[in-house]
Every structure is written in structure tokens, then in C-alpha cells.
Tab-separated table of C-alpha atoms and ligand atoms in Angstrom:
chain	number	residue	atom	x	y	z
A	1	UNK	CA	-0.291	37.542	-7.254
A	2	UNK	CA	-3.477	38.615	-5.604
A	3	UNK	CA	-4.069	42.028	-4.025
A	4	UNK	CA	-2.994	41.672	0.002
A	5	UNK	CA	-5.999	41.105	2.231
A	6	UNK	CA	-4.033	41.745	5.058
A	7	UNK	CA	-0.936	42.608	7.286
A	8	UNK	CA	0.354	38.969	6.894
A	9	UNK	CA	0.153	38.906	3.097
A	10	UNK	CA	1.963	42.552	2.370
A	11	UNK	CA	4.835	40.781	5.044
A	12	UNK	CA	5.091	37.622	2.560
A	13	UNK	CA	5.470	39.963	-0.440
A	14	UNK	CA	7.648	41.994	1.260
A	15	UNK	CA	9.638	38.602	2.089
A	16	UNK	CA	9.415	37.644	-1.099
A	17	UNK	CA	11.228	40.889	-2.603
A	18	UNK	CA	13.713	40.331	0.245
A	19	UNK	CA	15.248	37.664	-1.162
A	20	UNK	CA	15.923	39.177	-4.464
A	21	UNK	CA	16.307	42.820	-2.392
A	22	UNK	CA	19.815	42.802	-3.172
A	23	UNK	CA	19.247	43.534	-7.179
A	24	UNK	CA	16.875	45.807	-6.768
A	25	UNK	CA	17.938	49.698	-6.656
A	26	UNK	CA	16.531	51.867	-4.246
A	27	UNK	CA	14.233	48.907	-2.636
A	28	UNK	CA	13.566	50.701	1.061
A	29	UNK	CA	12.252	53.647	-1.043
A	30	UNK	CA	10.170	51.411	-3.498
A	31	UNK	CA	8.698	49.542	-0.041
A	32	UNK	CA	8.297	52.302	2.388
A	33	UNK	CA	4.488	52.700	1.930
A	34	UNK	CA	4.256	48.979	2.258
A	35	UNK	CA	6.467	48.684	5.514
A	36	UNK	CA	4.562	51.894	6.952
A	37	UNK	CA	1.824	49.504	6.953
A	38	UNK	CA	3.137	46.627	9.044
A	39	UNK	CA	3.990	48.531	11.758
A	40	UNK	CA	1.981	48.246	14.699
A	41	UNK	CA	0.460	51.438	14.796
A	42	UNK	CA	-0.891	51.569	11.527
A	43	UNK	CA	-4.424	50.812	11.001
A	44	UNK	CA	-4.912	48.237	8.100
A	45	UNK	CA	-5.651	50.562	5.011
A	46	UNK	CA	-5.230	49.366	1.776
A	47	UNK	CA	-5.951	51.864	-1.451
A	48	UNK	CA	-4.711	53.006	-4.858
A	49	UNK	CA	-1.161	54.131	-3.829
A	50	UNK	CA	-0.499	50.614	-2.129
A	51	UNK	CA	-1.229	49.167	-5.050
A	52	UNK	CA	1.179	51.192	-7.453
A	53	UNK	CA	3.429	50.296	-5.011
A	54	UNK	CA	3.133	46.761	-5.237
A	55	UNK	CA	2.992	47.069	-8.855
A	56	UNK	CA	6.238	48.556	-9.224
A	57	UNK	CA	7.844	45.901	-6.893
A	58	UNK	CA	5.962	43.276	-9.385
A	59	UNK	CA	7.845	44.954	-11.947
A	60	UNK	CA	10.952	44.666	-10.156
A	61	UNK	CA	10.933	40.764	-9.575
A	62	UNK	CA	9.468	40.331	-13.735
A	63	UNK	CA	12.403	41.793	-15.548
A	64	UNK	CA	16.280	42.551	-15.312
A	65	UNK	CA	17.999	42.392	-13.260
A	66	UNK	CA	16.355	40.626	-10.709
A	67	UNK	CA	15.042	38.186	-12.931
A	68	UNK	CA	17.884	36.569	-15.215
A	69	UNK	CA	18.254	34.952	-18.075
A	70	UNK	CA	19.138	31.283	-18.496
A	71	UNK	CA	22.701	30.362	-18.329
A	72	UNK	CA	23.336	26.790	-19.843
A	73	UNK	CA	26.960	27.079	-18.023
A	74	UNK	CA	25.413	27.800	-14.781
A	75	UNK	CA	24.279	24.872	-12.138
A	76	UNK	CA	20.588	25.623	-11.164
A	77	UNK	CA	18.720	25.605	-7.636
A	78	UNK	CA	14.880	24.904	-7.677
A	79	UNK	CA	13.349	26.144	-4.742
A	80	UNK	CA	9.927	24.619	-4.177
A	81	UNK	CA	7.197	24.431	-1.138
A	82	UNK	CA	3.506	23.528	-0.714
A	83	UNK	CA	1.192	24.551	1.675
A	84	UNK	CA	-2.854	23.644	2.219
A	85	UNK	CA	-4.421	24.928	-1.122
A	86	UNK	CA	-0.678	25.576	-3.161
A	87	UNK	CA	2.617	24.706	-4.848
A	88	UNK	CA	5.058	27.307	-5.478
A	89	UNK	CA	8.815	26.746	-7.417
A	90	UNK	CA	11.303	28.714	-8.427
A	91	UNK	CA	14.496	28.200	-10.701
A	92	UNK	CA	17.313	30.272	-9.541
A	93	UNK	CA	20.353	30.521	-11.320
A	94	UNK	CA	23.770	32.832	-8.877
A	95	UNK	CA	20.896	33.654	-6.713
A	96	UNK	CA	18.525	35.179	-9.196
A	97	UNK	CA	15.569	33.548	-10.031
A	98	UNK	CA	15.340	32.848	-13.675
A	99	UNK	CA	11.300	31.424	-14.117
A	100	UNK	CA	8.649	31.306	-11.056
A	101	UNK	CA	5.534	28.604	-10.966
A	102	UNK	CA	2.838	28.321	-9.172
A	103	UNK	CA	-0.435	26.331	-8.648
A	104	UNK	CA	-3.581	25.783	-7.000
A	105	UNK	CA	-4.233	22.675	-5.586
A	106	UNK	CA	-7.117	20.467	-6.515
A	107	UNK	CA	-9.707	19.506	-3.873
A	108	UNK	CA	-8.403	15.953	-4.300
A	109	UNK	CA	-5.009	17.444	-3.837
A	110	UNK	CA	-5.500	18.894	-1.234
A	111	UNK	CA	-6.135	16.075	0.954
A	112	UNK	CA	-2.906	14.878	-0.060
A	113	UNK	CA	-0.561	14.462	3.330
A	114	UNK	CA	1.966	17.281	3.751
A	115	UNK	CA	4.639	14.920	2.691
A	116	UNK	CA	2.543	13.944	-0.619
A	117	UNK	CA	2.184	17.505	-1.202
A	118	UNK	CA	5.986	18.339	-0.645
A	119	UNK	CA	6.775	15.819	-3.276
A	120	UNK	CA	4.106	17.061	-5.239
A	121	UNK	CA	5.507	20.416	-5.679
A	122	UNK	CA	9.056	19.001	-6.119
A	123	UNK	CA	7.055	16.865	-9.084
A	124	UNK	CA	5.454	20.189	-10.641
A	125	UNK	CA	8.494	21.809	-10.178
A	126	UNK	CA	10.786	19.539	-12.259
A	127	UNK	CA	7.573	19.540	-15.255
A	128	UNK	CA	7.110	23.074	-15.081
A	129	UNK	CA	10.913	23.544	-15.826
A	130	UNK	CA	11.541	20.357	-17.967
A	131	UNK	CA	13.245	22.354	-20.547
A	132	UNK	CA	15.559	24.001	-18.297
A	133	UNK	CA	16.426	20.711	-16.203
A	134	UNK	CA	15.742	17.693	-18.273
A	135	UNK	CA	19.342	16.166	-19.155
A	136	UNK	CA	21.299	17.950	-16.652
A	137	UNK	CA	23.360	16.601	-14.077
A	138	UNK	CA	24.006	19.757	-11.810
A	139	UNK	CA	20.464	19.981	-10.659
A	140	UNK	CA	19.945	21.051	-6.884
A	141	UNK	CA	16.032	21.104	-4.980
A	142	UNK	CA	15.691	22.673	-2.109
A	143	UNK	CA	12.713	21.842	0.471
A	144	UNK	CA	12.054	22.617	4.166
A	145	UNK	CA	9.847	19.284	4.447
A	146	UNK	CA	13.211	17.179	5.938
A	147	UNK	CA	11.599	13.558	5.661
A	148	UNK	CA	11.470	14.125	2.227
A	149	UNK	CA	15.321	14.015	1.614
A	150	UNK	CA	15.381	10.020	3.053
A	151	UNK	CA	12.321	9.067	1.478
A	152	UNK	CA	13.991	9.917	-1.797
A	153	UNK	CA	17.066	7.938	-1.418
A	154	UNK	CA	14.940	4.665	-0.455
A	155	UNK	CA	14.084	2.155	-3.176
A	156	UNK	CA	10.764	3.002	-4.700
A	157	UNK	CA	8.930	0.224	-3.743
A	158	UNK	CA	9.787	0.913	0.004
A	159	UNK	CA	7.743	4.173	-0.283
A	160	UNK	CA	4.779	4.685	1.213
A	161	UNK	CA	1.736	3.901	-1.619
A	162	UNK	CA	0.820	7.291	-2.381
A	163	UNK	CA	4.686	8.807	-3.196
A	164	UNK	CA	5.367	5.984	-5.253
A	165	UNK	CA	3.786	7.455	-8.471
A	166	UNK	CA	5.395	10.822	-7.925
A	167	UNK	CA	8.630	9.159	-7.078
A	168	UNK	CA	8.218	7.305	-10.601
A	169	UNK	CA	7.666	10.857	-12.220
A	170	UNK	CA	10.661	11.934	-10.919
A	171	UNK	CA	12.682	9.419	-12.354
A	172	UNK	CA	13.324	11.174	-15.208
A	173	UNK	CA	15.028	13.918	-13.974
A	174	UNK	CA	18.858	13.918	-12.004
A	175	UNK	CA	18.912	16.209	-8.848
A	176	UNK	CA	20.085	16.030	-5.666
A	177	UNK	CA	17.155	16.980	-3.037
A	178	UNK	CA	18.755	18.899	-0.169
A	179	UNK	CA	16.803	20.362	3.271
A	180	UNK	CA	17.326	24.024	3.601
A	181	UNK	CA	14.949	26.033	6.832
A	182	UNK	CA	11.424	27.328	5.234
A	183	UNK	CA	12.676	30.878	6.104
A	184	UNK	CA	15.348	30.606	3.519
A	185	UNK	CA	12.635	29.580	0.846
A	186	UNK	CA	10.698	32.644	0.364
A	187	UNK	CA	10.397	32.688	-2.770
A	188	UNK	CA	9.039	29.110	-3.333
A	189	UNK	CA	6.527	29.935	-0.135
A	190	UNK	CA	5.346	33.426	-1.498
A	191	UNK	CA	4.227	31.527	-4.538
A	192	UNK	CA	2.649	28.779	-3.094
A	193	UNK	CA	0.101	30.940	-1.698
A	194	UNK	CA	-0.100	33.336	-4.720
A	195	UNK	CA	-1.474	31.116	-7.120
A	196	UNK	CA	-3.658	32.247	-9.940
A	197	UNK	CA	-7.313	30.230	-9.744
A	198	UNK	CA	-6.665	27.169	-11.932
A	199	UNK	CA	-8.581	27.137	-15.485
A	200	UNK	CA	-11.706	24.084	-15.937
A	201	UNK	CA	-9.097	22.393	-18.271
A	202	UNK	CA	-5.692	22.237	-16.142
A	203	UNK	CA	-8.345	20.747	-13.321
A	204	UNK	CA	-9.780	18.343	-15.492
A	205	UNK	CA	-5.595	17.262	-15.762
A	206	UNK	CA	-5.020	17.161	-12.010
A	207	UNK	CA	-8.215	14.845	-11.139
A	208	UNK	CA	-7.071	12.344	-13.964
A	209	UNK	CA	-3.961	12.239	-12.173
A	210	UNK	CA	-5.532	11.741	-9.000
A	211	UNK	CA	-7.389	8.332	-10.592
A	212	UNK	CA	-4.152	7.460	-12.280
A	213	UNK	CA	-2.292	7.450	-8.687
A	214	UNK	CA	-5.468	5.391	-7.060
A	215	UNK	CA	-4.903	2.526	-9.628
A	216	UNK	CA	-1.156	2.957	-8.462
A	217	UNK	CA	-2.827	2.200	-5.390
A	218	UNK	CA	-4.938	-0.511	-6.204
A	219	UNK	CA	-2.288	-2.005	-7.508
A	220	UNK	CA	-0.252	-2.198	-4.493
A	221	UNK	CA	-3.735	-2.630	-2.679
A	222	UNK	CA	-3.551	-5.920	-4.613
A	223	UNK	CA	-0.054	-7.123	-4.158
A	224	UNK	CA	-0.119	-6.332	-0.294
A	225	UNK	CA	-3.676	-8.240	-0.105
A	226	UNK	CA	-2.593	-11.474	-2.293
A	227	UNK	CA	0.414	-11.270	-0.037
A	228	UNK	CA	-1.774	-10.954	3.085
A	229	UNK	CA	-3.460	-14.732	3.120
A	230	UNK	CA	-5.476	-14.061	6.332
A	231	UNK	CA	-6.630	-10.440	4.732
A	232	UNK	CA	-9.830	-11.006	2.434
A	233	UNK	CA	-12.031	-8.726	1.042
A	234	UNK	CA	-14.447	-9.041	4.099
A	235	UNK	CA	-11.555	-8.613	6.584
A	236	UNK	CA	-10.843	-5.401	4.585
A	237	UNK	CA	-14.389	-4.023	4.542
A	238	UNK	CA	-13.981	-4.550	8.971
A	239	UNK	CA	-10.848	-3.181	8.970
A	240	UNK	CA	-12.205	0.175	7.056
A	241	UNK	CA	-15.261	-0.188	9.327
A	242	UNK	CA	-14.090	-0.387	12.954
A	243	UNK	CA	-10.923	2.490	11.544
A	244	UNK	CA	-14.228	4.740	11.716
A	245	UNK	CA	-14.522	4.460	15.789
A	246	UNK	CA	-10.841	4.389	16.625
A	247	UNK	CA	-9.359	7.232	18.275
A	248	UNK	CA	-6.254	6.279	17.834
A	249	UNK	CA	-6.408	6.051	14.500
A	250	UNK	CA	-8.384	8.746	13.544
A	251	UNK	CA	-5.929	10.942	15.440
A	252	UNK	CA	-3.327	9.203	12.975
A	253	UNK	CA	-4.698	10.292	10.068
A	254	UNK	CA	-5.355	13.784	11.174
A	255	UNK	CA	-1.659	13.763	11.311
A	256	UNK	CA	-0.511	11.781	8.342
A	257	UNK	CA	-2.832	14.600	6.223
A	258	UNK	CA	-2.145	17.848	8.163
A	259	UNK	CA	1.781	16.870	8.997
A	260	UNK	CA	3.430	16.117	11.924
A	261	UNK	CA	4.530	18.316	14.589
A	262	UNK	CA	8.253	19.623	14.326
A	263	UNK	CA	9.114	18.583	18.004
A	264	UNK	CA	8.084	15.082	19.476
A	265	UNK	CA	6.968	16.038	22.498
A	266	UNK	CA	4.234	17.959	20.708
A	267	UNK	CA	2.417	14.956	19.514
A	268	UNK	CA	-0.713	14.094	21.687
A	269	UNK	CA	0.440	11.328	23.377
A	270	UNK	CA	-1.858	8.274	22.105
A	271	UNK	CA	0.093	8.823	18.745
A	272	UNK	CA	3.616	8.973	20.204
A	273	UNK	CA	4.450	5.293	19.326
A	274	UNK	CA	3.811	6.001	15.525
A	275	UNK	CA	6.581	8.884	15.867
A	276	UNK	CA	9.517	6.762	14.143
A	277	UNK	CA	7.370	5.224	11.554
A	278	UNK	CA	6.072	9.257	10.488
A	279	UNK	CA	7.530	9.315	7.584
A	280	UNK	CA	6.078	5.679	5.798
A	281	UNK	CA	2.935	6.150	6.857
A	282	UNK	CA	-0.217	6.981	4.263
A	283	UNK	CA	-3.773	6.740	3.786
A	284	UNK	CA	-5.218	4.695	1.045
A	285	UNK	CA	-8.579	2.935	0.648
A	286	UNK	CA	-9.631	4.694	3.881
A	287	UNK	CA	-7.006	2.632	5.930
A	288	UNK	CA	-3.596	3.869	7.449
A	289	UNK	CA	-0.657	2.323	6.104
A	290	UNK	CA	2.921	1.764	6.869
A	291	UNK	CA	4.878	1.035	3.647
A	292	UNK	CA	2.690	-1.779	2.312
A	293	UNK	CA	1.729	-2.854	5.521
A	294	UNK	CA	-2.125	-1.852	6.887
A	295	UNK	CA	-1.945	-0.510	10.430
A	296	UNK	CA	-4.766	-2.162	12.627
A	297	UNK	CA	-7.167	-0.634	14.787
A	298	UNK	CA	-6.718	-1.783	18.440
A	299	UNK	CA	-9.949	-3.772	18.402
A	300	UNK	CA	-8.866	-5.826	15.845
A	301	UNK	CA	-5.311	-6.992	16.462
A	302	UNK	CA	-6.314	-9.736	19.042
A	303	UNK	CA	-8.127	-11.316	16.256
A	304	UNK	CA	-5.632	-10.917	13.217
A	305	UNK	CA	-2.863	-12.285	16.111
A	306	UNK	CA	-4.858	-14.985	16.359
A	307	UNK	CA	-4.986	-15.746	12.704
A	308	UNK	CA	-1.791	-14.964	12.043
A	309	UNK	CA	-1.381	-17.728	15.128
A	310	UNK	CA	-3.150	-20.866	12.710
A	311	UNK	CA	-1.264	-23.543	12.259
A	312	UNK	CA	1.529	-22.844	14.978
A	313	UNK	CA	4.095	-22.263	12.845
A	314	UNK	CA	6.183	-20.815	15.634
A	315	UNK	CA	7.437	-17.345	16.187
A	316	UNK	CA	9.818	-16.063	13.192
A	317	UNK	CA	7.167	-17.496	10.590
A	318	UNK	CA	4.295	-15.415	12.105
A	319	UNK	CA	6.674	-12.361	12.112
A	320	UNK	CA	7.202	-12.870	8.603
A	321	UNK	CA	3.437	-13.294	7.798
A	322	UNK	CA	2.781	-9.894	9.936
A	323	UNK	CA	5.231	-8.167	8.239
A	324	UNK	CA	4.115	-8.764	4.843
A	325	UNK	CA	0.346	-7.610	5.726
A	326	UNK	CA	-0.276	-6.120	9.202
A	327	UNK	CA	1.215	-3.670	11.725
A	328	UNK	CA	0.784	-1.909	14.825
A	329	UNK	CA	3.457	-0.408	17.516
A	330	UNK	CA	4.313	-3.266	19.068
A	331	UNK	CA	3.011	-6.138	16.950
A	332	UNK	CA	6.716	-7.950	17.564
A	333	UNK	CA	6.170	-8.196	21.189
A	334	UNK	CA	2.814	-9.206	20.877
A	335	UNK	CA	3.681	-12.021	18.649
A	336	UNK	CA	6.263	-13.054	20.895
A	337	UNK	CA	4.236	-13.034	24.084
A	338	UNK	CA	1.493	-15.036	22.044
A	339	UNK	CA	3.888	-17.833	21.074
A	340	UNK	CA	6.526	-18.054	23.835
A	341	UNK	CA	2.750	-19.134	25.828
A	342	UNK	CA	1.872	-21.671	23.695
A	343	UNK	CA	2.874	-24.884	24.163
A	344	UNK	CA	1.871	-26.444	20.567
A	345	UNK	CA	4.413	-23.809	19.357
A	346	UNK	CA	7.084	-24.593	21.596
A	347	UNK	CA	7.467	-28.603	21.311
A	348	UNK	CA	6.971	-27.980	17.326
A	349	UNK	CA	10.114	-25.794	17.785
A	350	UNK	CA	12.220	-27.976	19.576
A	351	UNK	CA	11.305	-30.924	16.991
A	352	UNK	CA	12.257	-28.688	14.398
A	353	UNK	CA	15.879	-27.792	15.535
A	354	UNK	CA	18.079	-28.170	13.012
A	355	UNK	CA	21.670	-28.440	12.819
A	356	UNK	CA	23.391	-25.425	11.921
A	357	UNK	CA	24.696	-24.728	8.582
A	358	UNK	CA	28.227	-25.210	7.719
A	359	UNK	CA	29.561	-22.795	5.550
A	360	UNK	CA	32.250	-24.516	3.055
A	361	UNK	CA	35.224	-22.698	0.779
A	362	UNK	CA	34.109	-22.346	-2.688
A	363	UNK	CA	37.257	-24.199	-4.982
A	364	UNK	CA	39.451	-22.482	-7.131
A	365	UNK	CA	38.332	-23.872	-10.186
A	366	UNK	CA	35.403	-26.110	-11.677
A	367	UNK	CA	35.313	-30.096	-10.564
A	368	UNK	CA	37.780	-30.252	-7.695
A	369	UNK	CA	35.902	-30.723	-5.072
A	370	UNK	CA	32.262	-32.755	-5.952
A	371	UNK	CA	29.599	-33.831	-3.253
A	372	UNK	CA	27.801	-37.147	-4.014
A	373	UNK	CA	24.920	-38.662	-2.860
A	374	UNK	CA	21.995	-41.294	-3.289
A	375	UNK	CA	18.577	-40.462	-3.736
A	376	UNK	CA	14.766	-42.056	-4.851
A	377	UNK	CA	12.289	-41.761	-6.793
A	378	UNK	CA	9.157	-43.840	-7.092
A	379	UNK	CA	11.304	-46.646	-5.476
A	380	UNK	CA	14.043	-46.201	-8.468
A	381	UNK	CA	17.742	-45.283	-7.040
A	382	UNK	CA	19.763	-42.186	-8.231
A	383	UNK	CA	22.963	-40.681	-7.907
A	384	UNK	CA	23.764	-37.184	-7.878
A	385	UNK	CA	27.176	-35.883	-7.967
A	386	UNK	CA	27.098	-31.457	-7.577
A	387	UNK	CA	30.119	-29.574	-8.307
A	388	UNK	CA	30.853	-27.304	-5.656
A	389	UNK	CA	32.595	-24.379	-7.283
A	390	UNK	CA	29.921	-24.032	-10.399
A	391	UNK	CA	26.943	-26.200	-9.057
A	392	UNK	CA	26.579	-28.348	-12.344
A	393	UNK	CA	25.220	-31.414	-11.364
A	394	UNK	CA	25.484	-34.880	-12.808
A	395	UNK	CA	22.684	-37.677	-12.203
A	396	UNK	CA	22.951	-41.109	-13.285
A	397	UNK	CA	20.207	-43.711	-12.823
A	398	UNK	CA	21.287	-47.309	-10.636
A	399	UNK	CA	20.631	-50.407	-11.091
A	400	UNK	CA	21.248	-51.234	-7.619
A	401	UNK	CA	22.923	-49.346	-4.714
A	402	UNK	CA	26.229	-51.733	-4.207
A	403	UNK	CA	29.435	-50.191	-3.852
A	404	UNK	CA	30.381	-51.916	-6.898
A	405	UNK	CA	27.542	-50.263	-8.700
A	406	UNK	CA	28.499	-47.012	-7.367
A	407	UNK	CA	32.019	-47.167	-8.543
A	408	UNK	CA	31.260	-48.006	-11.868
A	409	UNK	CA	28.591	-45.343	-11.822
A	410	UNK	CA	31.237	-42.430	-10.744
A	411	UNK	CA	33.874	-44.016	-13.027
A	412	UNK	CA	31.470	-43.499	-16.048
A	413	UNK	CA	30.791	-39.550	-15.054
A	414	UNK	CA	34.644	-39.139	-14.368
A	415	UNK	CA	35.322	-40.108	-17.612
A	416	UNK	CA	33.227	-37.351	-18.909
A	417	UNK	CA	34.064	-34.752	-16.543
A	418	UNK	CA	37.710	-35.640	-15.498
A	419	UNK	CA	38.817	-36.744	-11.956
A	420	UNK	CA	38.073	-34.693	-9.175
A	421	UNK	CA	40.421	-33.852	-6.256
A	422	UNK	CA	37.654	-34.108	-3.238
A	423	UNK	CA	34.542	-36.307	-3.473
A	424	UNK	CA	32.316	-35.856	-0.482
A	425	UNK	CA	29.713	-37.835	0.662
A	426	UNK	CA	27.579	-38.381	3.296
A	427	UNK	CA	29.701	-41.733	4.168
A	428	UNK	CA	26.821	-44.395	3.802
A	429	UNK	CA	27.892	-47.841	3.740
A	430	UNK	CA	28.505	-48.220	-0.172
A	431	UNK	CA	30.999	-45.223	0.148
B	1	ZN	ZN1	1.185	-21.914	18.631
């Protein structure tokens, strides 16, 4: 812990010690000087007997019986937060905290979005106490970043890009991740900001991992873009370009890496629509994402509509191409607007109706009800007999398509298979 620079550091420490207060004897005496220095009157002074002070209070929270020893028997609470530059954790065991971590933040890192850097710490927090928690079942984390507790019970690959690797990290471990109100998490926020400076090697560690989570990235970089027909490597080079003058966008990202606003009605107003989509949005590859989806800038949507438009393939289909590639607030109704005005669209749709799919019971057993029907290939006739219950099929070549023919045909595969209670067929004239 570094010496306090000012008023607002001695009040996290004295948080800090707060938490633990009630194990500690005689803790208003072993604080005064540090509490005479809050108050309002008191001109910021900081010399030798402050810092015996704190040292005795550092001795406090580094040995019985604040700090406890492991208890196998005992179910565990990690507390962990991150803030800009930090990650703090700390294992508690009946309230007393049994090992602290903490640790700076790379510059990489530290561009991370609040969210990333939440999950981070939850990450560093389950490593740093692997020995403790690995195995276990009656593992509880405790964060104040809320959006963090849904993201974790979504399938992986629903994740926004960036979590995904940390979200694979944390496979190994078994915890349930509950929300608890940053004031309760003192100790996990104290540390966060009282790292010690990392050393060369231990940074060296933390940029590898920041190139092993781009290829994570690229990876899904990849899938979305072989997904995304209409987005080529030139569309992506425009999209990253004209994301450079977009206000909207830019505002986005300010957000996505700085966090959101507790309270909606915060959020500057040309952002508002991305409220309910906060928590699956990331940056990667200098583009804004939502899940696996790249959010376009404004001045490109009219084209990618457009080109999402080719081949008039009629409304659901283009939803189903955006939705595999593109995205803005909105995109649905712009789609539908688009298509319900263009005529191509329209007759193609009502030549296309189809009639609507009749559900049938599935048998009891294999072979008693059958479905028949004649088929050809290169000008040769077939016919098919499917079973419904099991979906084995039978196929016999014809010599012609008689009924005579046919009858022999079935009476051949009956012999095999045994006589069936229903056969169904589309009642052409052989049947
Ligand atoms: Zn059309």
C-alpha cells in the first residue's frame, strides 16, 4: 500500500480497516490521528507519526486475528473490483479475509471496457487463489459491476468478443457470481487502487495475454466476416474509416471503455437507443460491436441496407442476413420499411406462399404408419417409402410407374419390413 497523498486516500484506508474494524482491539484509538485528519478543519499534513500509525493498522489487517487462516470446512467469499489503472480481490472466509491480491493494470489493460475489466479482476481473482478455490463447489464472488452477473449465465459464444477468453478462463473454476453495492466491497476497492508497480516480467505476461485475446478476436473477426457475405475486407477498412467521423459512435465507445452511467437518463441522449444493448457491446478491430454483430455508422447503413436488399429475397431473409453481420438501433424497422416498398419483394412473396405445415402424431412403435411416394432421377422412376416413427427409409428402383408395378414394388419391401398399419400417400393415380 502506498503512503496517502491525500484526504481521499487516508478515507479508503480507513474504509478498508472498517470492514475488518470489528477484530481489531482498540481500533478508534489505533485511527484517531488518521480520522483527526479528515475532518474538515484540519489542514492536510502528513509526517512521521501518520505513518506509524498506518503502519500499525497494516499490521493489524497482516496477522491474527483479522487475517485468518484457511478453513477447508468453511465456504469462501471472493470479493473483487477494478477500477482505471487496478484489480483488487480478496478471499474471506466468516468475514475475515484470509489472502488479499492486487494488481496494476497494463496500458493495454487499461483500455479494457469497465465490464472487461470487472471480469478481469474476477479472472485474476480465481488464479491468484487457485489453490484455495480450484475443486470447490461452495465458491461465492462478489462484484458491484451488475451486468456482469447475466453476462455470466449466457452461453459463451453469446458474449461480447472481448469476455469470451476470460469467460473461457473461468471455466475451470465453480462459483456463483452474485451483485453486492461497491460500498460493501471495501476491501476488494482499497486494493484495487493500492497496487504495488508491476515487475518488467509479470508485464511481459499481461501483454502476451493481451495478443492471445486479439487472436480470440480474430477469430471471431473471421467467423462473423465469412458469415457476413456482403462484408469484405474493403467494406471493413470503410467501416473502420467513416467510425473515425461519427459522433455517434465515437460517443459509443467513450462509453463502452469508460462504463455506462448508473441511471439512464444520464446518458447523452444520441446514445440512448444503445441503452438495452449496454451490456453486449465491445470494441474490437477499431469497430463497435454487438455480440458478433458490427454496429454501423449512420452514413453507411443506407448502403449495407441496400446490399443486404440484392436479390429481393423478401423481408425475414434480409433480417436473417443482418443479424448474422450488421446492426444498428433500429435496423428491423428499416428493413421492413425498405421491403414492404418494394414491389419486386412483394409479388416474389405472394408467389412464394406456401401451405402451412401440418404437424402429424409420431406412432407408437417403428413401421405402423409409412408415407410413400414417387420420385425421378435422370428420367429413371423411384419409390420411397419413410417410416414415420424412426424415419428409416426404403427406396426401390421401377420399372414403370403402373399401379401394378407399384404393388409389387411395396409387396417386395413389406416382406422385408412387415406390414404396416397406415400407408400414406400423396393419392396419385397409381395409388
Ligand atoms: Zn426487394
Amino acid at each position: 500500500m502506498p503512503k496517502p497523498g491525500n484526504k481521499k486516500d487516508v478515507e479508503r484506508s480507513l474504509g478498508l480497516i472498517t470492514y475488518v474494524g470489528a477484530f481489531i482491539p482498540n481500533l478508534s484509538d489505533k485511527t484517531l490521528l488518521l480520522r483527526e485528519l479528515l475532518k474538515k478543519e484540519t489542514e492536510w499534513h502528513w509526517d512521521e507519526r501518520h505513518d506509524e500509525c498506518l503502519k500499525v493498522i497494516k499490521q493489524c489487517l497482516s496477522k491474527p486475528p483479522v487475517l485468518r487462516h484457511y478453513d477447508l470446512d468453511l465456504p469462501i467469499t471472493i470479493l473483487v473490483d477494478a477500477n482505471k489503472s487496478g484489480l483488487g480481490a480478496c478471499l474471506m472466509q466468516k468475514g475475515m479475509p484470509v489472502c488479499y491480491a492486487s494488481k496494476s493494470l497494463s496500458k493495454a489493460e487499461q483500455r479494457y471496457a469497465q465490464i472487461e475489466k470487472e471480469l478481469y479482476a474476477c479472472v485474476f481473482a480465481c488464479e491468484r487463489c487457485h489453490a484455495y478455490i480450484y475443486g470447490r463447489t461452495d465458491v461465492v464472488i462478489e462484484t458491484d459491476h451488475k451486468p456482469l452477473v447475466s453476462i455470466i449465465k449466457k452461453p459463451i459464444v453469446d458474449s461480447p468478443s472481448r469476455l469470451q477468453r476470460m469467460l473461457l478462463k473461468l471455466q475451470r473454476y465453480t462459483f456463483k457470481l452474485v451483485y453486492k453495492a461497491g460500498k460493501h466491497l471495501f476491501i476488494a476497492d482499497a486494493l484495487s487502487r493500492a497496487y504495488e508497480p508491476e515487475p518488467a516480467l509479470s508485464v511481459q505476461v499481461s501483454s502476451a495475454d493481451y495478443t492471445q485475446h486479439d487472436e480470440v478476436c480474430a477469430i471471431t473477426r473471421d467467423m462473423a466476416l465469412s458469415a457476413a457475405t456482403d462484408v469484405t475486407d474493403l467494406q471493413f477498412i470503410k467501416l473502420q474509416k467513416s467510425l473515425e467521423n461519427d459522433d455517434e459512435l465515437a460517443l459509443l465507445r467513450k462509453y463502452i471503455r469508460e462504463g455506462w452511467p448508473t441511471n439512464k437518463h444520464d446518458v447523452i441522449d444520441l446514445v440512448k437507443p444503445y441503452w438495452g444493448y449496454k451490456e453486449n457491446l465491445s470494441i474490437a478491430y477499431g469497430l463497435v460491436w454487438k455480440d458478433q454483430r458490427i454496429v454501423v455508422p449512420k452514413l453507411l447503413r443506407k448502403d449495407l441496407l441496400k446490399k443486404i436488399h440484392v436479390g429481393h429475397v423478401g423481408l425475414q431473409k434480409c433480417q436473417l442476413r443482418a443479424r448474422e453481420t450488421i446492426f444498428w438501433p433500429g435496423i428491423n424497422n428499416d428493413l421492413t420499411n425498405l421491403i414492404s416498398n418494394c414491389s419486386i419483394c412483394l409479388t416474389y412473396r405472394k408467389n412464394n406462399q406456401k401451405e402451412e405445415m401440418q404437424p402429424h402424431e409420431i406412432p407408437d412403435r417403428p413401421w405402423a404408419k409409412v408415407g410413400t411416394d414417387l420420385f425421378q432421377i435422370k428420367g429413371v422412376d423411384y419409390l420411397l417409402l419413410v417410416d414415420y416413427y424412426s424415419k428409416f427409409f426404403e427406396m426401390e428402383k421401377l420399372q414403370c410407374t403402373t399401379s401394378a408395378s407399384i404393388i409389387e414394388t411395396l409387396k417386395n419391401i413389406f416382406s422385408r419390413q412387415g406390414i404396416p398399419n397406415v400407408v400414406m400417400s400423396d393419392c396419385g393415380p397409381q395409388f
